[in-house]
Coordinates of C-alpha atoms in Angstrom, one line a residue:
X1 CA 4.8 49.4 -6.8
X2 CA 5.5 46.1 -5.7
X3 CA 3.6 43.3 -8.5
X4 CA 2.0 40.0 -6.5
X5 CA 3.3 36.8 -7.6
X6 CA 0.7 34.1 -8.4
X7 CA -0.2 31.9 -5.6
X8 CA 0.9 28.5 -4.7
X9 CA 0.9 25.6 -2.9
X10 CA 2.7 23.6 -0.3
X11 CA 2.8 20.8 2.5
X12 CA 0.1 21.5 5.4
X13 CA -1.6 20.0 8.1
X14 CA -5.2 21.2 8.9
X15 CA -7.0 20.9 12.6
X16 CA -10.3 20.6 13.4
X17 CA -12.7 21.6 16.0
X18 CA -16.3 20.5 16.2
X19 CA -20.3 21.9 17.4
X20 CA -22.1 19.5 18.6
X21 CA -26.5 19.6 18.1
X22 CA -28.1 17.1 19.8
X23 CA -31.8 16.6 18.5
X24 CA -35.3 13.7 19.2
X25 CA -33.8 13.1 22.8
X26 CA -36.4 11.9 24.9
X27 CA -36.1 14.1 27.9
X28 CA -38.6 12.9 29.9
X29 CA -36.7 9.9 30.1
X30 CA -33.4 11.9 31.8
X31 CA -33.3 11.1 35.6
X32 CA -30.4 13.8 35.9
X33 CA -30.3 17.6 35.1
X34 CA -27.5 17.7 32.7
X35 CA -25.7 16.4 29.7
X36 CA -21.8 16.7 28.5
X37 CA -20.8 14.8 25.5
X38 CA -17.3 13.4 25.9
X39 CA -15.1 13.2 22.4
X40 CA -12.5 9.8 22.7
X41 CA -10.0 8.9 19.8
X42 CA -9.0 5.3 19.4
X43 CA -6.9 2.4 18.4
X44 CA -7.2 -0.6 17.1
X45 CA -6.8 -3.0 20.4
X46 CA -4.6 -5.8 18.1
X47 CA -2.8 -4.9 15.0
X48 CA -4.3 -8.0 13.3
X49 CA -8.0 -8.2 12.2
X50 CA -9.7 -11.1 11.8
X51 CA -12.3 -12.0 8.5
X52 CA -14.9 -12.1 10.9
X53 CA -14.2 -8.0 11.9
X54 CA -11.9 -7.1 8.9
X55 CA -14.7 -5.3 6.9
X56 CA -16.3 -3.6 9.6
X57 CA -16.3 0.1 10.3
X58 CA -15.9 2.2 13.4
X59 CA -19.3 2.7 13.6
X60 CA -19.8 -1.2 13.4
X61 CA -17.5 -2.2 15.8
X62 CA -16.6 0.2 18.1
X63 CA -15.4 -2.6 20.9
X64 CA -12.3 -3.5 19.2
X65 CA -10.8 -0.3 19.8
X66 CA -9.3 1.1 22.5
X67 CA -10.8 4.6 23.4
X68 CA -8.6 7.5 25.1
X69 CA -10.7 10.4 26.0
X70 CA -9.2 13.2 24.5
X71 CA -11.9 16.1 25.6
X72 CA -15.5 16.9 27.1
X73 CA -18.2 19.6 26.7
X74 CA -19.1 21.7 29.9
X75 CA -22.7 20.5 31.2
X76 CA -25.6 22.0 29.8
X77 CA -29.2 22.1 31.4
X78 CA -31.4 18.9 29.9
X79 CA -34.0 22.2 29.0
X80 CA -31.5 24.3 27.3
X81 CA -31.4 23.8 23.6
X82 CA -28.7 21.1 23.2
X83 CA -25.6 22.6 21.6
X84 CA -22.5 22.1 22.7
X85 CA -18.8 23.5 21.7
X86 CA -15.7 20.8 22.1
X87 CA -12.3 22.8 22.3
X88 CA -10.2 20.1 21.1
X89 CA -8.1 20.3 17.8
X90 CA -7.5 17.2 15.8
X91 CA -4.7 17.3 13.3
X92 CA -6.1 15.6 10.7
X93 CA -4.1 13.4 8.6
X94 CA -5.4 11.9 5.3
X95 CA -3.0 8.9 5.5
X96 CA -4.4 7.0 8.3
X97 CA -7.7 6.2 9.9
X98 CA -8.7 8.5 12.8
X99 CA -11.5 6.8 14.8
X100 CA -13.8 9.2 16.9
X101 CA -16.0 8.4 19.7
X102 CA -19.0 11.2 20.7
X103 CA -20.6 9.8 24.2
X104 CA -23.4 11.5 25.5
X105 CA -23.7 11.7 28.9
X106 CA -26.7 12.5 31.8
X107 CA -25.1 13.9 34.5
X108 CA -25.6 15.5 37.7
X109 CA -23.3 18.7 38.3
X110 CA -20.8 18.6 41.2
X111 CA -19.2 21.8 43.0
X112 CA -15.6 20.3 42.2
X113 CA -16.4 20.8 38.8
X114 CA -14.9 17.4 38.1
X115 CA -17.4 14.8 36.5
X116 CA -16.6 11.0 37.0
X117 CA -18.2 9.4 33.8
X118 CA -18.2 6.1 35.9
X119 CA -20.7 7.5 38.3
X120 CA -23.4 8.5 35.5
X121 CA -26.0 7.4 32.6
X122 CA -24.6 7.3 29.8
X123 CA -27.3 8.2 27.2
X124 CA -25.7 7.1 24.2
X125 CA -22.6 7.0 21.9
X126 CA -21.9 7.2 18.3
X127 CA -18.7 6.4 16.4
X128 CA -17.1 7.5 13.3
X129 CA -13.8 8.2 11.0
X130 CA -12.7 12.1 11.2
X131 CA -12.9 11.5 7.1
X132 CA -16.3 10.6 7.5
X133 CA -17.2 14.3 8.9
X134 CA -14.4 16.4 7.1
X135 CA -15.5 14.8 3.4
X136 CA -19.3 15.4 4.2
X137 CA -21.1 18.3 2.9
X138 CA -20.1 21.4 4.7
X139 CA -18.3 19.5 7.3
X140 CA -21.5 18.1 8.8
X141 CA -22.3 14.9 9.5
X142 CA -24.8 13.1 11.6
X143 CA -25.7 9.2 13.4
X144 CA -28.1 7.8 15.6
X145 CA -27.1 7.0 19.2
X146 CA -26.9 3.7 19.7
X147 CA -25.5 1.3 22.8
X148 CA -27.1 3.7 25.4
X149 CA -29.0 3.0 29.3
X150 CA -32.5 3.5 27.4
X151 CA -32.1 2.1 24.0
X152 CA -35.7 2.3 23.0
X153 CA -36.5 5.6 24.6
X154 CA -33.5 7.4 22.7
X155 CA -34.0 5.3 20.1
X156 CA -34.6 8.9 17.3
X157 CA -32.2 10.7 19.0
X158 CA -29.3 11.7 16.5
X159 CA -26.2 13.1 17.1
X160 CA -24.9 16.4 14.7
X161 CA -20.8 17.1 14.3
X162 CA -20.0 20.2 13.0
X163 CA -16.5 20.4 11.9
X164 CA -14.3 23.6 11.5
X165 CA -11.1 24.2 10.7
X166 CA -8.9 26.0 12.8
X167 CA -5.2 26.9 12.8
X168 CA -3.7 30.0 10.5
X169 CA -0.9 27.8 8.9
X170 CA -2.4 28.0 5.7
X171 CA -1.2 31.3 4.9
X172 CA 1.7 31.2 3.0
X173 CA 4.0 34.6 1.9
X174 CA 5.2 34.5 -1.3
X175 CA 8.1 36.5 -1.3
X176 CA 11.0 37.3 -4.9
X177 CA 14.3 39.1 -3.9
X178 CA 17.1 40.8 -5.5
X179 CA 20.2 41.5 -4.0
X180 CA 22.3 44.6 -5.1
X181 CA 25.3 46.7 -4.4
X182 CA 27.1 42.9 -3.8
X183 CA 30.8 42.3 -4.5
X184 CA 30.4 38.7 -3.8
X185 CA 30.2 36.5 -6.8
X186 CA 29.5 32.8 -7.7
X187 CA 26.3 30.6 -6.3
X188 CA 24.2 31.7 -3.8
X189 CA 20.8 31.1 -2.0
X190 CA 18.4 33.2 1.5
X191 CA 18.1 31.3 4.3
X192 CA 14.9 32.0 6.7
X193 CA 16.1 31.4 10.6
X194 CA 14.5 31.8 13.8
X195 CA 16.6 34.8 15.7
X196 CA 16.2 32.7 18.9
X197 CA 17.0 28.9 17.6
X198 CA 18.4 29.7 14.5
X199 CA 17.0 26.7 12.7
X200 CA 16.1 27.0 9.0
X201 CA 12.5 28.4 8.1
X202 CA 13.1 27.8 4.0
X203 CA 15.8 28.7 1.8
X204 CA 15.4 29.9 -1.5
X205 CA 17.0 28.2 -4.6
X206 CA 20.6 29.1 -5.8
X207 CA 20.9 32.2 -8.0
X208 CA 24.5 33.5 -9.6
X209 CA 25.5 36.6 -9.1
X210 CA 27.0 37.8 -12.1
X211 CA 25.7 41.1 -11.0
X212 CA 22.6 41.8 -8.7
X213 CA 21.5 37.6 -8.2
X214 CA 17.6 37.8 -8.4
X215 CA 15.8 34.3 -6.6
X216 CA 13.3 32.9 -7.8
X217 CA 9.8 33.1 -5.5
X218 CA 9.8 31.6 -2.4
X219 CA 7.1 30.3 -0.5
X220 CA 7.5 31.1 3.0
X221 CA 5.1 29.8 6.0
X222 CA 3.4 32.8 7.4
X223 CA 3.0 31.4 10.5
X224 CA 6.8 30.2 10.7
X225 CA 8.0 34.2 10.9
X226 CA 5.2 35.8 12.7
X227 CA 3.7 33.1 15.4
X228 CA 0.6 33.9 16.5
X229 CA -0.2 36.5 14.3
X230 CA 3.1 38.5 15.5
X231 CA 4.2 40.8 12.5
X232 CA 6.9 42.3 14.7
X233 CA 8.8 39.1 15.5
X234 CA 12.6 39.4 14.5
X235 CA 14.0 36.6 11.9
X236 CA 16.9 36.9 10.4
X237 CA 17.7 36.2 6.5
X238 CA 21.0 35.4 5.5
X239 CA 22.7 35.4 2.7
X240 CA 24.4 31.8 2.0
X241 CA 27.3 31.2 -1.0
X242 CA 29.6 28.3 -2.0
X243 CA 33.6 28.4 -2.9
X244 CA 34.9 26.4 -6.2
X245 CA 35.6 23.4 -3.5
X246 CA 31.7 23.5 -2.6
X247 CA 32.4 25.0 0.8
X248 CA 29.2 26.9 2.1
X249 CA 29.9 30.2 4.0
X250 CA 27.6 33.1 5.1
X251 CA 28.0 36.3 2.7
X252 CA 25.8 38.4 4.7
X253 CA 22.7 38.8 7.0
X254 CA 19.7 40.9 8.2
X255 CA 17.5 41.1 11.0
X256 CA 14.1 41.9 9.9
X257 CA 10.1 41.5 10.7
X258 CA 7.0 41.0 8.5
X259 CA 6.5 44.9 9.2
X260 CA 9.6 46.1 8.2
X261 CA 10.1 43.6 5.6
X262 CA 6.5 44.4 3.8
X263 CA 7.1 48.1 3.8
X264 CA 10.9 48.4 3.0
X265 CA 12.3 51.1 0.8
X266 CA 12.0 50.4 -3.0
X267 CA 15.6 51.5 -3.5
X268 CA 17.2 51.1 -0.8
X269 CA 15.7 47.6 1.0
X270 CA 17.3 45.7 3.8
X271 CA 21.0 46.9 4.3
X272 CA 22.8 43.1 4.5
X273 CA 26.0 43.1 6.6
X274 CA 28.6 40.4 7.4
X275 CA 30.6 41.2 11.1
X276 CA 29.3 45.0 10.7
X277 CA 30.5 46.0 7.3
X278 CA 28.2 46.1 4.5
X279 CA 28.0 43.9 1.8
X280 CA 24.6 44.5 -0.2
X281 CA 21.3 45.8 -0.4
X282 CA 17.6 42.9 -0.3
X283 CA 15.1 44.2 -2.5
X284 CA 12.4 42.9 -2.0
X285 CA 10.6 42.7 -5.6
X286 CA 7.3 41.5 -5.6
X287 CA 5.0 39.5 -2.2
X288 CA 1.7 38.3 -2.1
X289 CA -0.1 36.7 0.4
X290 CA -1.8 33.2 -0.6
X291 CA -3.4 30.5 0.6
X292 CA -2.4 27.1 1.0
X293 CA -5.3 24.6 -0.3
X294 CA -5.7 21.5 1.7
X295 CA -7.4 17.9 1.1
X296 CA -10.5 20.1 3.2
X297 CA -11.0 22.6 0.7
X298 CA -11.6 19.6 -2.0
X299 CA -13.8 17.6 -0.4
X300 CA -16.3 20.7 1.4
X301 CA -16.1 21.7 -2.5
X302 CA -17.5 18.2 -3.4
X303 CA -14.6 16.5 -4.5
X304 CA -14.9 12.4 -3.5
X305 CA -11.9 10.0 -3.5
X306 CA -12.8 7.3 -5.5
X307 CA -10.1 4.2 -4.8
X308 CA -9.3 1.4 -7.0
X309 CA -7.6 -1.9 -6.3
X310 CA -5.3 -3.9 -8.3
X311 CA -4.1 -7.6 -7.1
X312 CA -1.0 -9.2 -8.0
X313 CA -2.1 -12.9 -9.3
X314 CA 1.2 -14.2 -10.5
X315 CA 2.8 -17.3 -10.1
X316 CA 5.7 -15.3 -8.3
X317 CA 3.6 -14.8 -5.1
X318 CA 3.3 -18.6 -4.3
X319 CA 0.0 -20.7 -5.3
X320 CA -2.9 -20.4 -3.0
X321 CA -2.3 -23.7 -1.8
X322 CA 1.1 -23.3 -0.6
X323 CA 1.4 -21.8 3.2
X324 CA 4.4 -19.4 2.6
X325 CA 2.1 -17.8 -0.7
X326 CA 1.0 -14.6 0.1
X327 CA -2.8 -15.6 -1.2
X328 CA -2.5 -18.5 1.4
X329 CA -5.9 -19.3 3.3
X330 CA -5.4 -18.7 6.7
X331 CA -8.6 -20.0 7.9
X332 CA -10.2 -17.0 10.4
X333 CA -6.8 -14.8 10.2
X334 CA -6.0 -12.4 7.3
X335 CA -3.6 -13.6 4.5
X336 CA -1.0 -10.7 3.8
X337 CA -3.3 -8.9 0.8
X338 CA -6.6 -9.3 2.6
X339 CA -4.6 -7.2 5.7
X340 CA -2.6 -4.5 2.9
X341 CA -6.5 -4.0 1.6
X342 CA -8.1 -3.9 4.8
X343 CA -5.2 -1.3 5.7
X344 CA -5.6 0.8 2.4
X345 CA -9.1 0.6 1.7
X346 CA -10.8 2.3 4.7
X347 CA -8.8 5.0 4.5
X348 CA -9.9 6.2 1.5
X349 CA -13.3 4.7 1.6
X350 CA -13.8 7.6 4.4
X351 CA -14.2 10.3 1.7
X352 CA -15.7 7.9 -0.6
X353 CA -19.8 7.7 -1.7
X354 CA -19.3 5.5 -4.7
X355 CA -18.3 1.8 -5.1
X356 CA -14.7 0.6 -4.9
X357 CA -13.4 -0.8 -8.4
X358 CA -11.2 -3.7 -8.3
X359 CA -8.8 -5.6 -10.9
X360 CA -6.7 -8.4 -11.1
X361 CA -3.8 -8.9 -13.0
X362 CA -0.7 -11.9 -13.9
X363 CA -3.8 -14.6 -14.4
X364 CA -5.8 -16.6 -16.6
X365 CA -9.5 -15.9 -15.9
X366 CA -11.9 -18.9 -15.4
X367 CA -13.8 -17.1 -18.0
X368 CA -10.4 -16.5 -20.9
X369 CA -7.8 -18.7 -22.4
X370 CA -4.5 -16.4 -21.8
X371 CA -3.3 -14.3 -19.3
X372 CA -5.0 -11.2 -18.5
X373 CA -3.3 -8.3 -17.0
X374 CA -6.4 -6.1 -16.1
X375 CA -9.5 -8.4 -15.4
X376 CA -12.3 -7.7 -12.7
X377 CA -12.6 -8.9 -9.4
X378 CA -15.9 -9.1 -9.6
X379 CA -19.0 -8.4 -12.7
X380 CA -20.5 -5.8 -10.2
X381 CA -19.5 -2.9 -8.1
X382 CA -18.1 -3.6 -5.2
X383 CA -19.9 -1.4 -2.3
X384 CA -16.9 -1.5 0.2
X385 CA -14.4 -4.0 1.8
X386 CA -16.4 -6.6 2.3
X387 CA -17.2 -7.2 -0.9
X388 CA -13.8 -6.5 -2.2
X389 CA -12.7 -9.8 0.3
X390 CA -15.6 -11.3 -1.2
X391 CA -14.1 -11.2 -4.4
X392 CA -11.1 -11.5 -4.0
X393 CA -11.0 -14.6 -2.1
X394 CA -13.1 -15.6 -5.3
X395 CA -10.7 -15.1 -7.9
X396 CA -8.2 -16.3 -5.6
X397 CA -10.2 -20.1 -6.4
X398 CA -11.5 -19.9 -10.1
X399 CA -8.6 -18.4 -11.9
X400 CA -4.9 -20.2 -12.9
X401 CA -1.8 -18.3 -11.4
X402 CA 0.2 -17.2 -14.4
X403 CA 2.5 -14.3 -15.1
X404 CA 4.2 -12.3 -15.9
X405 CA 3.8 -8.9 -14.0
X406 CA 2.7 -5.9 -16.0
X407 CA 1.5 -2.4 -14.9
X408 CA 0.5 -1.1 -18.3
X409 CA -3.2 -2.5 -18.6
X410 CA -3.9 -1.7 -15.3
X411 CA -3.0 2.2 -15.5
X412 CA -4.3 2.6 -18.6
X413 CA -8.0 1.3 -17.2
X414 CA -7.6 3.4 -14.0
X415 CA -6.2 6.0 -16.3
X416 CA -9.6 5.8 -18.5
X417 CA -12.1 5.7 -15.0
X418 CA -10.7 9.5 -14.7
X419 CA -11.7 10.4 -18.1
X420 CA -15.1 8.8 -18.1
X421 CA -15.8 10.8 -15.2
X422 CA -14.3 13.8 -16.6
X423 CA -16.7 13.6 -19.5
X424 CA -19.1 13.5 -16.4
X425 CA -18.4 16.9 -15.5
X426 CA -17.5 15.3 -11.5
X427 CA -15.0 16.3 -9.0
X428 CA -13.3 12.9 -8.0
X429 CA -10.0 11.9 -7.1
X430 CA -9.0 8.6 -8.3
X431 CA -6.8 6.9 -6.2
X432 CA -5.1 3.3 -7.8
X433 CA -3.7 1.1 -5.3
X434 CA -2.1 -1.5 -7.0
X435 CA -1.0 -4.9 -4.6
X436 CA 2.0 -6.9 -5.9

């Protein structure tokens, strides 16, 4: 009997569809007989932000992107209950902003089957962050259409994304061999390999065969050796060992699938053979199949990211006053840490709900005779990025540019924030972003 191994994790990258509910439209007020809602991503039109647009959000200002439509709804009848299904699958990746646009249209059905959007009424649109909907409650989240042909007519009319996820690359096999009946000796490690391309899946670590080598677990992408749920896909596994002069060279191989791999003889396993003779026996020991957690699973659990800043205030970085300083006012431009926080900030702000704490360090405060490595930006929370700019360009005036630079006080603060909200029985991730 085969024991399961305990489950772990690894790198992954989760897509996500969406259901769309449209609810309050005024339907009297349609002059067509159907509605599509068209899904756009979009960039930033200029890499630089000015102070004027630096803390706004997509929703806020959706005109200084650039919006690529990236999929559309088929048309449903104005008196059919208003929910629609988007195909398209977003990979969704924590590290960087993903702006959305949902636009509603009213339009009128052609035989072609092909809608120009420029030839009808466009009802409404809302914007938002794809970590705005994936860190909401069950994946659902909601606005209000806004910038529409009849503003005050759809003026309740609220838009409802349902997010799910959507690929099988989660599963993970985790898989522990041992290889016997093997006249080889020294260092060795399995390879994983695509029969076809013969790339490398994963590779185990090194083992020493003194007798029969036993690996220890690896963690092997389900998806990788069976695509599309395929359990009778060939691989190949191949045994890999090193000479005294750290030469690599193949000690044997096997051509297996999930199938036969899964349900291989206890004793005898997977005969291994190298240019037809053969050279061992794979056991495989123990397997379990396990699921990979992603940044998803935490937030639709209720976990929040909670961000906290920390600004370099020492000497070192140039005075304010000075125009190659890094705090230099640049008059309606960003200064080089107003642009790394309006970079950071939003990013994590998307699967934030509380306030943003923020520190500076390398200073004398207006308010302190010495230096201070770990002094607030501001004596009250700071609700997003605006205010963080607020206070930062604050600081920047009322307190003397010292130094030197130190990391302690400022970890050990953040460091504290995670236990006071520990004590609070919360799930929150804190993440410290620290600006030198």
């Amino acid at each position: 009997m085969k024991r399961h191994l305990p489950s772990s994790d690894g790198p992954y990258l989760p897509e996500v569809a969406f259901h769309i509910n449209l609810e309050h439209l005024a339907v009297s007020a349609l002059s067509r007989s159907a509605i599509i809602v068209v899904l756009s991503t979009g960039t930033l039109e200029a890499p630089g932000q000015s102070k004027d647009t630096a803390g706004l959000s997509v929703d806020q200002a959706p005109d200084l992107y650039r919006w690529v439509e990236l999929s559309r709804t088929d048309p449903i009848s104005v008196k059919a209950p208003l929910e629609f299904a988007l195909s398209a699958r977003i990979g969704h990746h924590f590290e960087r902003r993903q702006p959305l646009m949902f636009s509603v249209y009213n339009v009128t059905p052609v035989r072609s089957g092909v809608i120009l959007l420029g030839d009808q009424v466009l009802i409404g649109e809302v914007a938002c962050d794809l970590g705005n909907i994936v860190s909401s409650n069950l994946m659902t989240w909601s606005g209000k259409l806004q910038n529409g042909d009849k503003p005050q007519a759809h003026k309740d009319a609220t838009l409802t994304v349902i997010g799910t996820e959507k690929n099988n690359k989660r599963q993970l096999l985790a898989l522990q061999f041992r290889l016997s009946n093997l006249a080889a000796k020294g260092d060795m490690y399995l390879e994983f390999k695509h029969l076809d391309e013969y790339d490398r899946i994963v590779r185990t670590s090194w083992a020493t065969a003194v007798s029969d080598p036993i690996w220890r677990p690896v963690m092997v992408p389900l998806q990788a050796i069976c695509p599309f749920g395929d359990t009778k896909k060939q691989f190949v596994i191949e045994c890999v060992g090193r000479s005294t002069l750290q030469v690599h060279y193949t000690i044997g191989q096997v051509k297996t699938t999930v199938d036969q791999l899964l349900n291989s003889d206890q004793d005898e396993g997977l005969i291994m053979r190298q240019d037809g003779a053969v050279v061992g026996n794979l056991k495989l020991l123990h397997w379990k199949l396990t699921k990979n957690f992603s940044l998803l699973d935490y937030t639709m659990g209720g976990c929040e990211l909670r961000p906290i800043v920390a600004v370099d205030f020492t000497a070192s970085n140039g005075l304010p006053e000075e125009k190659d300083s890094l705090h230099y006012n640049m008059g309606t431009q960003l200064n080089d840490y107003e642009q790394a926080m309006t970079d950071l900030l939003p990013v994590v702000q998307a699967y934030s709900k509380s306030h943003i704490s923020g520190y500076g360090y390398g200073a004398i405060p207006d308010d302190e005779p010495v230096v201070s490595q770990c002094f607030p930006l501001s004596k009250h929370r700071m609700a997003g990025l605006n205010e963080v700019l607020s206070s930062y360009r604050s600081t920047v005036e009322s307190v003397s540019f010292r130094g030197p630079t130190c990391f302690a006080p400022i970890i050990n603060q953040a460091a504290d924030l995670t236990v006071q909200n520990f004590s609070e029985r919360k799930q929150a991730y804190y993440v410290l972003v620290i600006l030198t």
